[in-house]
Short mmCIF file of C-alpha atoms in Angstrom, two decimals:
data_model
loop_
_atom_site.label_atom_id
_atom_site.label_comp_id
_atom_site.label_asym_id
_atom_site.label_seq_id
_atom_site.Cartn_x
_atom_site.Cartn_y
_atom_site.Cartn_z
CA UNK A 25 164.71 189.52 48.42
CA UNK A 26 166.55 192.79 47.72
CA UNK A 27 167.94 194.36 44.56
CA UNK A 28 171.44 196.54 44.45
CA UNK A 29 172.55 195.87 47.65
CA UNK A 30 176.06 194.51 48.07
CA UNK A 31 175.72 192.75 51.03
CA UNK A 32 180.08 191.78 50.83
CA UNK A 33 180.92 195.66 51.17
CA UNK A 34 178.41 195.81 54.80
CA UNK A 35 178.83 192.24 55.99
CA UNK A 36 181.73 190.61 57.69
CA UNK A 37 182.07 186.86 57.18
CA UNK A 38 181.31 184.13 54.52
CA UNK A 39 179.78 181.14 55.81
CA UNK A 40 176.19 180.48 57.38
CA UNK A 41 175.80 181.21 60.87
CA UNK A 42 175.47 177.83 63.08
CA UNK A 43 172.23 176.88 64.02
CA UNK A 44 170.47 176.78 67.11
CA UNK A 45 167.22 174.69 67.51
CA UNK A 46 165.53 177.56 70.07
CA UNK A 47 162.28 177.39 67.61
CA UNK A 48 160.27 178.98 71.31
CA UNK A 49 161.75 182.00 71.07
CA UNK A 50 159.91 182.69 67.97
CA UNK A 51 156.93 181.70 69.45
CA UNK A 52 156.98 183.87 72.34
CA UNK A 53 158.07 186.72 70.18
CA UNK A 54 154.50 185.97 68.54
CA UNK A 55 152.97 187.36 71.74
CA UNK A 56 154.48 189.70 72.09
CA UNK A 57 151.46 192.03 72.21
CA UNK A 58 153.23 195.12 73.86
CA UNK A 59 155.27 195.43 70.43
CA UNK A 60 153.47 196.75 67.38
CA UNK A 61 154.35 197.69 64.11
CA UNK A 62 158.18 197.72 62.95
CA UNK A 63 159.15 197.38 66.87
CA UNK A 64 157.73 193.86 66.50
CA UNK A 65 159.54 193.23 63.04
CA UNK A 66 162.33 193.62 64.39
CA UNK A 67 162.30 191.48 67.63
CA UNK A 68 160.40 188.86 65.32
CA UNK A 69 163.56 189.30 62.66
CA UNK A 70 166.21 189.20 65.90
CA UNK A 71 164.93 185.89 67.56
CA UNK A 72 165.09 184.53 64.41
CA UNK A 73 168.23 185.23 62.98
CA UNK A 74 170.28 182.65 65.08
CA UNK A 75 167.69 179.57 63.83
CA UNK A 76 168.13 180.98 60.19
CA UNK A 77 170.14 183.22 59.72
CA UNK A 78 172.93 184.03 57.28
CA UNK A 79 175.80 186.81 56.28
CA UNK A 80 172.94 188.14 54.39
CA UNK A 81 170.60 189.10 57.85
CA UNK A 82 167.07 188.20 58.40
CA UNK A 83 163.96 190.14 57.12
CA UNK A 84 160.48 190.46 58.89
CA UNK A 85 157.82 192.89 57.51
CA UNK A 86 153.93 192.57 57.17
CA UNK A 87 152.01 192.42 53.42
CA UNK A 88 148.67 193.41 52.84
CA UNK A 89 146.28 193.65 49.94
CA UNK A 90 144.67 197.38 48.70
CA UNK A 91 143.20 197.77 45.61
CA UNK A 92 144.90 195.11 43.83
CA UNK A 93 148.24 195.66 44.89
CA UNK A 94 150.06 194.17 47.47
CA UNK A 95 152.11 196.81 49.66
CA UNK A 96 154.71 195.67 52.11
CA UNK A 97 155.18 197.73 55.86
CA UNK A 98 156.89 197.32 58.80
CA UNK A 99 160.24 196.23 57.48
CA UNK A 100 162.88 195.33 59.73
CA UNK A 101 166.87 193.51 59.20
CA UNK A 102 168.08 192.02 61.96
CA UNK A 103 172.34 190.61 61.51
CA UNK A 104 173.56 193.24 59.34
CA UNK A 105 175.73 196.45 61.24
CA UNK A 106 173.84 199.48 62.24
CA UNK A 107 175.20 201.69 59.79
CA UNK A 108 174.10 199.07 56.76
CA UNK A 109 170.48 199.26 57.77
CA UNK A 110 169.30 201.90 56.12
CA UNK A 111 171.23 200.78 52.36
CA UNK A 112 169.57 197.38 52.63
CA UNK A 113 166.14 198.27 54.08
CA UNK A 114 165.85 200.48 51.00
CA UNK A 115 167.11 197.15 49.25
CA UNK A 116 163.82 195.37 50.03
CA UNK A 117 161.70 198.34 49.35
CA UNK A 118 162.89 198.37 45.53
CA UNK A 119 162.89 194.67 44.89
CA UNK A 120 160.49 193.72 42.13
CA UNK A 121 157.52 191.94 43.28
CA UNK A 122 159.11 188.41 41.88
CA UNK A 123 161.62 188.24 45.07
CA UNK A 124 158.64 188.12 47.47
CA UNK A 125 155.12 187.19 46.02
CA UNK A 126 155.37 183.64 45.18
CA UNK A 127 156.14 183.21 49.19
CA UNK A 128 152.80 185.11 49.45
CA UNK A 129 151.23 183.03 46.89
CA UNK A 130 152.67 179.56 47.68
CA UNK A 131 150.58 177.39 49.57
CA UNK A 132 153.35 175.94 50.84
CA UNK A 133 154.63 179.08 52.19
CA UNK A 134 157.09 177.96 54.74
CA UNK A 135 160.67 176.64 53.81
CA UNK A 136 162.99 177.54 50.86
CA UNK A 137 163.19 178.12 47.36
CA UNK A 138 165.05 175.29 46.35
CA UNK A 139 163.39 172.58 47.94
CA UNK A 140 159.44 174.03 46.69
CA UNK A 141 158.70 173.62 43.19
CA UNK A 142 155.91 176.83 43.91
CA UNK A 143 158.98 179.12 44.50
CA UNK A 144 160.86 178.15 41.46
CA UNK A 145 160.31 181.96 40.22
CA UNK A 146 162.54 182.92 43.20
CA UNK A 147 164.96 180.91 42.63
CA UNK A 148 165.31 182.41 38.92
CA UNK A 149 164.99 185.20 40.69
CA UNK A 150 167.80 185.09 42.98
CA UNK A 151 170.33 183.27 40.56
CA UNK A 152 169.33 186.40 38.35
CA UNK A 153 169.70 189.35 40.34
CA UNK A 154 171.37 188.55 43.62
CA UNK A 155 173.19 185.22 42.32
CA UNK A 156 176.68 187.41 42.24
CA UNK A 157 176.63 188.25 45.85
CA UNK A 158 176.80 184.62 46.86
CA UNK A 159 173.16 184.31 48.01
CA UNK A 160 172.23 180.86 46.84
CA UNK A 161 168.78 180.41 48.28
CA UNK A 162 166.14 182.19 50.00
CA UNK A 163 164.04 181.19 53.39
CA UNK A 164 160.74 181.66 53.90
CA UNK A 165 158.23 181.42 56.22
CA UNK A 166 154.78 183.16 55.76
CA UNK A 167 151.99 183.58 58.57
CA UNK A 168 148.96 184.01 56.59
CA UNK A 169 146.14 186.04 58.00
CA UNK A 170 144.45 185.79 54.72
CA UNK A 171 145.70 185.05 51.54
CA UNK A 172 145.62 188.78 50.91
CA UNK A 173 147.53 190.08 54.57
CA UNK A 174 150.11 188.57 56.69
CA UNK A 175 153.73 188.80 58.05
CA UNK A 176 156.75 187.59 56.29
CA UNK A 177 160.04 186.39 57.63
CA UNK A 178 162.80 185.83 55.08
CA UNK A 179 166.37 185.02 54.95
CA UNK A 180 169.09 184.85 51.77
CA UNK A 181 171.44 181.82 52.02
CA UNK A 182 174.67 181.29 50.66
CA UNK A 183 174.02 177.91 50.32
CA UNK A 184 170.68 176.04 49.20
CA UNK A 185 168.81 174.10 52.52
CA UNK A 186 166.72 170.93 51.89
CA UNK A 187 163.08 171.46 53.73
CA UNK A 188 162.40 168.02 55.21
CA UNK A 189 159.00 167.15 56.18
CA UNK A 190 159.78 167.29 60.26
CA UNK A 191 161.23 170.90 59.22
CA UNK A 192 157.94 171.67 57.48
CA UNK A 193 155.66 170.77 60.21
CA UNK A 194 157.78 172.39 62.55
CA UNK A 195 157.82 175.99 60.07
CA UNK A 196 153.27 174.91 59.67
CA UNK A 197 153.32 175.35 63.62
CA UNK A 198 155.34 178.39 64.54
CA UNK A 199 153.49 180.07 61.62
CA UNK A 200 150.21 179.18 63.35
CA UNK A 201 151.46 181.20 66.70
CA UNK A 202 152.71 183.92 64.53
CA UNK A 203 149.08 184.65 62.96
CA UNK A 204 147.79 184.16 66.42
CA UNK A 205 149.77 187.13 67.94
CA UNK A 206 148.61 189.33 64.53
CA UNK A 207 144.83 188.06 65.03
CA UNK A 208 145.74 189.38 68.42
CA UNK A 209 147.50 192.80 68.01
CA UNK A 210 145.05 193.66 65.17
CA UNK A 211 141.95 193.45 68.12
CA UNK A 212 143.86 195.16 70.44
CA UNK A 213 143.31 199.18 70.51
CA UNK A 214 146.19 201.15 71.94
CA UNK A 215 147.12 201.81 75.29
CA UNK A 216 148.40 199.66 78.11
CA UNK A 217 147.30 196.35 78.30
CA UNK A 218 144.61 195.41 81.32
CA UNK A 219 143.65 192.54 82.78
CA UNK A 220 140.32 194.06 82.47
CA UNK A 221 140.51 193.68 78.84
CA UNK A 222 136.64 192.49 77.66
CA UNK A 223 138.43 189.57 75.48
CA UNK A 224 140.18 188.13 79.29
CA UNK A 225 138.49 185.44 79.85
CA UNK A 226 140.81 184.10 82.33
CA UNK A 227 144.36 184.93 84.59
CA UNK A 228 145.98 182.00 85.88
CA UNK A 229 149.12 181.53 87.90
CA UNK A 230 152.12 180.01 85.60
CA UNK A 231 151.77 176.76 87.08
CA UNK A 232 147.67 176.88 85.87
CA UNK A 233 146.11 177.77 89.10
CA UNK A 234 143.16 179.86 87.66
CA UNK A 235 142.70 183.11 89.57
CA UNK A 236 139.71 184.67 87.94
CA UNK A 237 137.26 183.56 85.06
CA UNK A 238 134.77 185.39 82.58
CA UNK A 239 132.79 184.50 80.31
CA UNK A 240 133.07 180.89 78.52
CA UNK A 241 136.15 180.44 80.90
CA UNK A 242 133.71 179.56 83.90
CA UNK A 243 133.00 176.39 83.06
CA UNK A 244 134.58 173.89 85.27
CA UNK A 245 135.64 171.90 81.52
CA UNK A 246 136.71 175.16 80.60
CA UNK A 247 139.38 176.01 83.60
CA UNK A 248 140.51 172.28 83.32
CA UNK A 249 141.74 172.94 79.53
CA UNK A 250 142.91 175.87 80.53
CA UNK A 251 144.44 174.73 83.19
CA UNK A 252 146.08 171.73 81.39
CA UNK A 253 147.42 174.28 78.52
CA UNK A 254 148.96 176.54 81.27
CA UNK A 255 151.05 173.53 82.23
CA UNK A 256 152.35 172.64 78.76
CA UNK A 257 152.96 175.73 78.07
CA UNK A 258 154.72 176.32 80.69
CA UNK A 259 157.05 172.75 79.93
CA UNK A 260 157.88 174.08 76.50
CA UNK A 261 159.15 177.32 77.44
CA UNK A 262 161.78 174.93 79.88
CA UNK A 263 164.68 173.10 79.65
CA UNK A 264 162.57 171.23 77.24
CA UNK A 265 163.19 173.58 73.97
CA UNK A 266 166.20 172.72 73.22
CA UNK A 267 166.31 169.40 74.19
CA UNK A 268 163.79 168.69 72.38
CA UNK A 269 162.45 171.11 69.83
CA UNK A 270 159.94 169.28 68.12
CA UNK A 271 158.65 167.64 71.18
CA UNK A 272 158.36 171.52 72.89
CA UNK A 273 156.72 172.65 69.57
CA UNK A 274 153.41 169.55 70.03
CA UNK A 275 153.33 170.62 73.66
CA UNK A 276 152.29 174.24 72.92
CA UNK A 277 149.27 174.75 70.36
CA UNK A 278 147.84 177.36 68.39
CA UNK A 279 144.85 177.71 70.80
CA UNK A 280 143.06 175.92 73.54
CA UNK A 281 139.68 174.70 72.20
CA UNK A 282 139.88 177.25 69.02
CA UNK A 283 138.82 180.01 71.81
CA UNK A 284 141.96 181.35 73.34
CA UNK A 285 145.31 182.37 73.29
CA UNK A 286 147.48 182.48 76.15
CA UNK A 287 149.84 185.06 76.70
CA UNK A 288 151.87 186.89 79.44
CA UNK A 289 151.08 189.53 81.57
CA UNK A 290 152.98 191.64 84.03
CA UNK A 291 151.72 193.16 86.42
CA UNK A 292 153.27 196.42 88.01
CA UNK A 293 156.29 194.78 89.85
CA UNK A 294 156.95 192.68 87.51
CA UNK A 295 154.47 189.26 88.89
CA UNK A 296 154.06 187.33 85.77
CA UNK A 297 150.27 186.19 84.91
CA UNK A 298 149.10 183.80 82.77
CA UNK A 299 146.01 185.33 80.26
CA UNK A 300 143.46 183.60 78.47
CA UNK A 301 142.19 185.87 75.58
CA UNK A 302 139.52 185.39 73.35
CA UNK A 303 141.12 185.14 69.57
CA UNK A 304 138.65 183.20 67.24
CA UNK A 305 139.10 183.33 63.52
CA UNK A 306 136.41 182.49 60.42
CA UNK A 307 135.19 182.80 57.03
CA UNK A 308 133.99 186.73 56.54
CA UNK A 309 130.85 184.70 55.04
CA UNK A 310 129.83 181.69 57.23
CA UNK A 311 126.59 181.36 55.62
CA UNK A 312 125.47 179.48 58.70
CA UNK A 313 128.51 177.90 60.00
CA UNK A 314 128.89 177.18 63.32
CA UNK A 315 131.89 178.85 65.37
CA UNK A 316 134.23 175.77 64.64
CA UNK A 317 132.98 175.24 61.50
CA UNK A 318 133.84 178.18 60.38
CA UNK A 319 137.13 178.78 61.84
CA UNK A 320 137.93 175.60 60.37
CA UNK A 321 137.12 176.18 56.64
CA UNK A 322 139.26 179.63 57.30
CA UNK A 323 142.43 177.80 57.79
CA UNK A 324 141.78 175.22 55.29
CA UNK A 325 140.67 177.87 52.89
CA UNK A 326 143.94 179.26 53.23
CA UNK A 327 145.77 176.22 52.40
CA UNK A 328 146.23 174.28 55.88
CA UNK A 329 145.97 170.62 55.96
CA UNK A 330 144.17 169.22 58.94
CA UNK A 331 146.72 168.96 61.05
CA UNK A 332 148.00 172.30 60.93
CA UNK A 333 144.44 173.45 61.36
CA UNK A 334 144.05 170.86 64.48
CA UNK A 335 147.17 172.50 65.56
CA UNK A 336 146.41 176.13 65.30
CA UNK A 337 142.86 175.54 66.96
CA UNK A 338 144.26 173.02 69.90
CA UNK A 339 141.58 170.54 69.11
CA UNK A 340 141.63 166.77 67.59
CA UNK A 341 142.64 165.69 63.72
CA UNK A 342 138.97 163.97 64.15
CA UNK A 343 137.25 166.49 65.23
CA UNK A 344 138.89 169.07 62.42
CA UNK A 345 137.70 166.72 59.91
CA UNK A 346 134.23 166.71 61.17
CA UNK A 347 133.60 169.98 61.31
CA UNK A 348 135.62 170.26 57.84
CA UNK A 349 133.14 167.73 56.31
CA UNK A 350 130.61 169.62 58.00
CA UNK A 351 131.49 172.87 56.80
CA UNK A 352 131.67 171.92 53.15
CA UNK A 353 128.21 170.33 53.15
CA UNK A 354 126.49 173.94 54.44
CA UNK A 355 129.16 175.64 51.90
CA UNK A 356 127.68 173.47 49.02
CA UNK A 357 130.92 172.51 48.27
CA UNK A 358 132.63 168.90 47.55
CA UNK A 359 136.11 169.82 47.08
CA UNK A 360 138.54 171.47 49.06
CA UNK A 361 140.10 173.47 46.07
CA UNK A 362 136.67 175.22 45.51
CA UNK A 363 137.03 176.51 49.23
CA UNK A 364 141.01 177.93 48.87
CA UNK A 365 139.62 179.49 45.66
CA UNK A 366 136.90 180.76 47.49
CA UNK A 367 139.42 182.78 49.56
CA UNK A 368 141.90 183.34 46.85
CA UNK A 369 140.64 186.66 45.54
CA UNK A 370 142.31 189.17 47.32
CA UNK A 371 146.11 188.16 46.00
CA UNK A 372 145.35 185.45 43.28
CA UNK A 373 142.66 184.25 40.95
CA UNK A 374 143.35 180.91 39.61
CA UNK A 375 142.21 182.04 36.04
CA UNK A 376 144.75 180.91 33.00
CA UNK A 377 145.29 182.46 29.91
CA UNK A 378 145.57 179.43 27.75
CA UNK A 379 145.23 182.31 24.61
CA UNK A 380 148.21 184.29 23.96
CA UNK A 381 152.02 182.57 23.64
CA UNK A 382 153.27 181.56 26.91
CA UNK A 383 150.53 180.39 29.92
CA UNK A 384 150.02 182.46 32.90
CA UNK A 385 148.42 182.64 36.32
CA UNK A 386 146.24 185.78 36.42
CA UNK A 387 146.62 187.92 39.73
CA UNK A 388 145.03 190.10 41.16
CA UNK A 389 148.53 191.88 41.86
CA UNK A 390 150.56 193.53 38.93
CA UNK A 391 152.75 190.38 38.80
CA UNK A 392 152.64 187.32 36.95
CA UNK A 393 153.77 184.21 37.52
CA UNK A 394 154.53 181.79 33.81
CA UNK A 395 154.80 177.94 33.70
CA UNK A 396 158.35 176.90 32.93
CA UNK A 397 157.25 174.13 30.64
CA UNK A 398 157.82 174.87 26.99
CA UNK A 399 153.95 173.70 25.56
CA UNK A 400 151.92 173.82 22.86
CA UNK A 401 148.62 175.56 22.63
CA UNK A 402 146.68 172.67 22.48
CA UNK A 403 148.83 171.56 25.92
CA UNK A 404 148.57 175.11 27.72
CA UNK A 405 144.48 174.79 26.78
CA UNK A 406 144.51 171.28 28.67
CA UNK A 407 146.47 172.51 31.49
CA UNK A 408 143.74 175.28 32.04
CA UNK A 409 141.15 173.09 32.50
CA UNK A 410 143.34 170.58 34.49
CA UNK A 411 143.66 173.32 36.92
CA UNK A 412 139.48 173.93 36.70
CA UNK A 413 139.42 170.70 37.71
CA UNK A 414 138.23 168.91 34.83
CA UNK A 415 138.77 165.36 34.20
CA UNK A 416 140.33 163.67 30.80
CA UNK A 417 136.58 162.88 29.56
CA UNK A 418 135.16 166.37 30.45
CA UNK A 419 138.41 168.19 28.60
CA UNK A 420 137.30 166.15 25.88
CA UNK A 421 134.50 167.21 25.72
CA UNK A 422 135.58 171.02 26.13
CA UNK A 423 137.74 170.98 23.33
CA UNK A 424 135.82 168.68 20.87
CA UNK A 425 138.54 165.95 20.59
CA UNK A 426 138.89 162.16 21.64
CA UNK A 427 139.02 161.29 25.19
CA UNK A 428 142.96 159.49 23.50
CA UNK A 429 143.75 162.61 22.15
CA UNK A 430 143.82 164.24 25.69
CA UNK A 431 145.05 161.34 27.13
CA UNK A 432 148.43 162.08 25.08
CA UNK A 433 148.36 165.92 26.00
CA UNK A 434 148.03 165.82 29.69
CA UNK A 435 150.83 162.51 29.72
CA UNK A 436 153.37 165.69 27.67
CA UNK A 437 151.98 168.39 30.11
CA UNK A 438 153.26 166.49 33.27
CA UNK A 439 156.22 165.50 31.52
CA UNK A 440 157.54 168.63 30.15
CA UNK A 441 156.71 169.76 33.93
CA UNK A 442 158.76 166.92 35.52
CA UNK A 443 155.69 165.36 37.29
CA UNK A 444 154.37 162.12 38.03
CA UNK A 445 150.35 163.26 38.84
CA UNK A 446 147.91 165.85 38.49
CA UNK A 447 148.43 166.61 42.14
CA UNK A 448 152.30 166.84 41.75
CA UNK A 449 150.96 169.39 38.37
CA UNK A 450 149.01 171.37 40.36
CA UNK A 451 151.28 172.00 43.48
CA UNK A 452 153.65 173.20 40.67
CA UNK A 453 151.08 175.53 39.31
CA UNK A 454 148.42 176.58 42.38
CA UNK A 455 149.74 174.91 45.49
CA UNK A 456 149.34 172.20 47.34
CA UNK A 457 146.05 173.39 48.70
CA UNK A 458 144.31 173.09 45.13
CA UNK A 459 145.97 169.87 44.89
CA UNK A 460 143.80 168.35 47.54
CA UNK A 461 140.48 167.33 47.36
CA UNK A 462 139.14 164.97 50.02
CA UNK A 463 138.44 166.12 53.24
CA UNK A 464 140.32 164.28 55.74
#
């Protein structure tokens, strides 16, 4: 969110811009591979601004993690006049960390302020600093290449916007084709792209006649997924995406068979190709893990649920939770909050300081985000170990006092944080990642 800009002086108009359900156009933008750097910002932040835009413009730029800090890059505006650019770009560069890094942090990291408890430090945020311009919420949506490097795209709205859960599922998937394209850009060195490319795997008509093969695209199962992907593709990107977003959305996945992405390619007078490329993901450490396995412990490790990693990968809800379950066994690891921590380190530990006056999240960036809730020591000591994932009897034991005793204290921590359950607590405080254990 930006800081001394006055978007009223820059901007014509008051209300919110109308809405158009196009959600494909950001995911061809995705793959856009012949756009790099803030030329891809700003086609990303363009495409988007009629789904979600505002007075206020639309802002794309990519966040990574160096030494401990998080630096943002590549920042683009898209829906504010030419001449304006420059004054609000700057604007973004000078915000304080608290507009932007609990949508880096959130594990929820699509949707908007106001309806995710996780971003309630934007909202103070916003009401604070920006609150006098008429900006009333802020959009989000984060694709996550680690929970230390990504691309943001963010909006301010003069009015707040409930997230429902279709709206969330739809945000889950176009984020997964938007850290597809970076998975993809980031392998590809410079130049002109080739159909000779070592990671082409396989060139296909538009319709899903397969021209040429390589590599694991041989196989005759191979060319029929391929094949079959080609063709839904190829029915989202019609008449279909606006008639039906959602349905346009299911029809085109993340990947086909977690191996590859499919993307265009012209040739010299302008034929249009269809590519398979090679763009797996996975742990830096898979200790073992098969290819799936792995890839599927780095999405849920980065706060996915199932079926947004089934979605990313193009394969089954069953056959994600297998290799989940699968995963977790090799890892030595029986809850799913031990593997997001595992990959927390780069942006957030989930340390508290349960010692000094007010409770805070330790992180690894010079920012830190405090518990609203007004509690005691002896509450903001229980929390901690809440979030460690201790239970009422081993807190008791912890702390040396009656299994009753911390009965009482954790009933007055989720009160005085307006929640029903531990896992409602801990969304609040870590995300909804660390708030779920099982593995389906």
């Amino acid at each position: 969110m930006m800081k001394g800009v006055v978007f009223p002086n820059v901007l014509g108009g008051t209300g919110a811009m109308s809405r158009s359900e196009d959600w494909v156009s950001v995911v061809e933008a995705a793959y856009r591979l012949d756009l790099s750097g803030a030329a891809f910002t700003k086609h990303l932040a363009e495409v988007t601004l009629p789904l979600r835009g505002s007075r206020f413009g639309v802002f794309a730029y990519t966040f990574e993690t160096v030494d401990g800090a998080v630096s943002i890059d590549d920042i683009a505006v898209a829906g504010v006049p030419p001449e304006a650019e420059p004054s609000v770009l700057q604007g973004v560069r000078d915000s304080p960390p608290d507009g932007y890094l609990p949508f880096l942090q959130a594990a929820q990291p699509y949707g908007t302020a106001s309806s995710n408890p996780e971003l309630s430090h934007v909202m103070r945020h916003v009401q604070q600093s920006i609150g006098h311009l008429g900006v009333r919420d802020a959009f989000g949506l984060v694709a996550r290449l680690s929970w230390g490097s990504g691309l943001l795209v963010s909006a301010p709205l003069p009015e707040r916007h409930h997230v429902g859960p279709a709206e969330h599922r739809r945000l889950g998937q176009i984020a997964a084709h938007l850290e597809a394209g970076a998975r993809l850009r980031r392998s590809l060195t410079e130049g002109e792209l080739s159909l000779d490319d070592a990671d082409v795997e396989a060139v296909m008509e538009p319709d899903g006649k397969v021209l040429h093969a390589a590599g694991d695209g041989t196989g005759a199962s191979a060319r029929e997924l391929l094949r079959d992907a080609a063709r839904s593709i190829d029915r989202a990107r019609g008449s279909l995406r606006r008639r039906d977003p959602d349905g346009s959305l299911a029809l085109w996945r993340g990947m086909v068979d977690g191996r590859w992405s499919l993307v265009d390619h012209f040739d010299h007078d302008g034929r249009r190709f269809v590519v398979a490329r090679k763009n797996s993901t996975g742990m830096e450490d898979p200790r073992a893990l098969t290819e799936r396995e792995s890839q599927v412990a780095h999405l849920v490790s980065l706060g996915k649920t199932n079926a947004e990693a089934a979605y990313a990968l193009g394969l089954s809800d069953t056959t994600v939770r297998n290799y989940l379950g699968a995963a977790m066994r090799k890892l030595g690891l029986t809850r799913r909050r031990e593997l997001v921590r595992l990959a927390m380190g780069p942006l957030r530990t989930s340390r508290l300081d349960s010692t000094g006056g007010e409770l805070r999240v330790s992180s690894t960036v010079d920012c830190e985000m405090s518990t609203s809730a007004d509690l005691t020591a002896a509450e903001r000591a229980v929390l901690a170990l809440i979030v460690r994932g201790l239970g009422d009897r081993d807190i008791a034991k912890e702390r040396a006092v009656s299994a009753s005793t911390v009965a009482k204290q954790v009933t007055a921590v989720l009160r005085k944080h307006a929640v029903s359950s531990r896992e409602e607590l801990l969304r609040a405080v870590l995300g909804r990642a660390d708030a779920t254990d099982e593995t389906n």
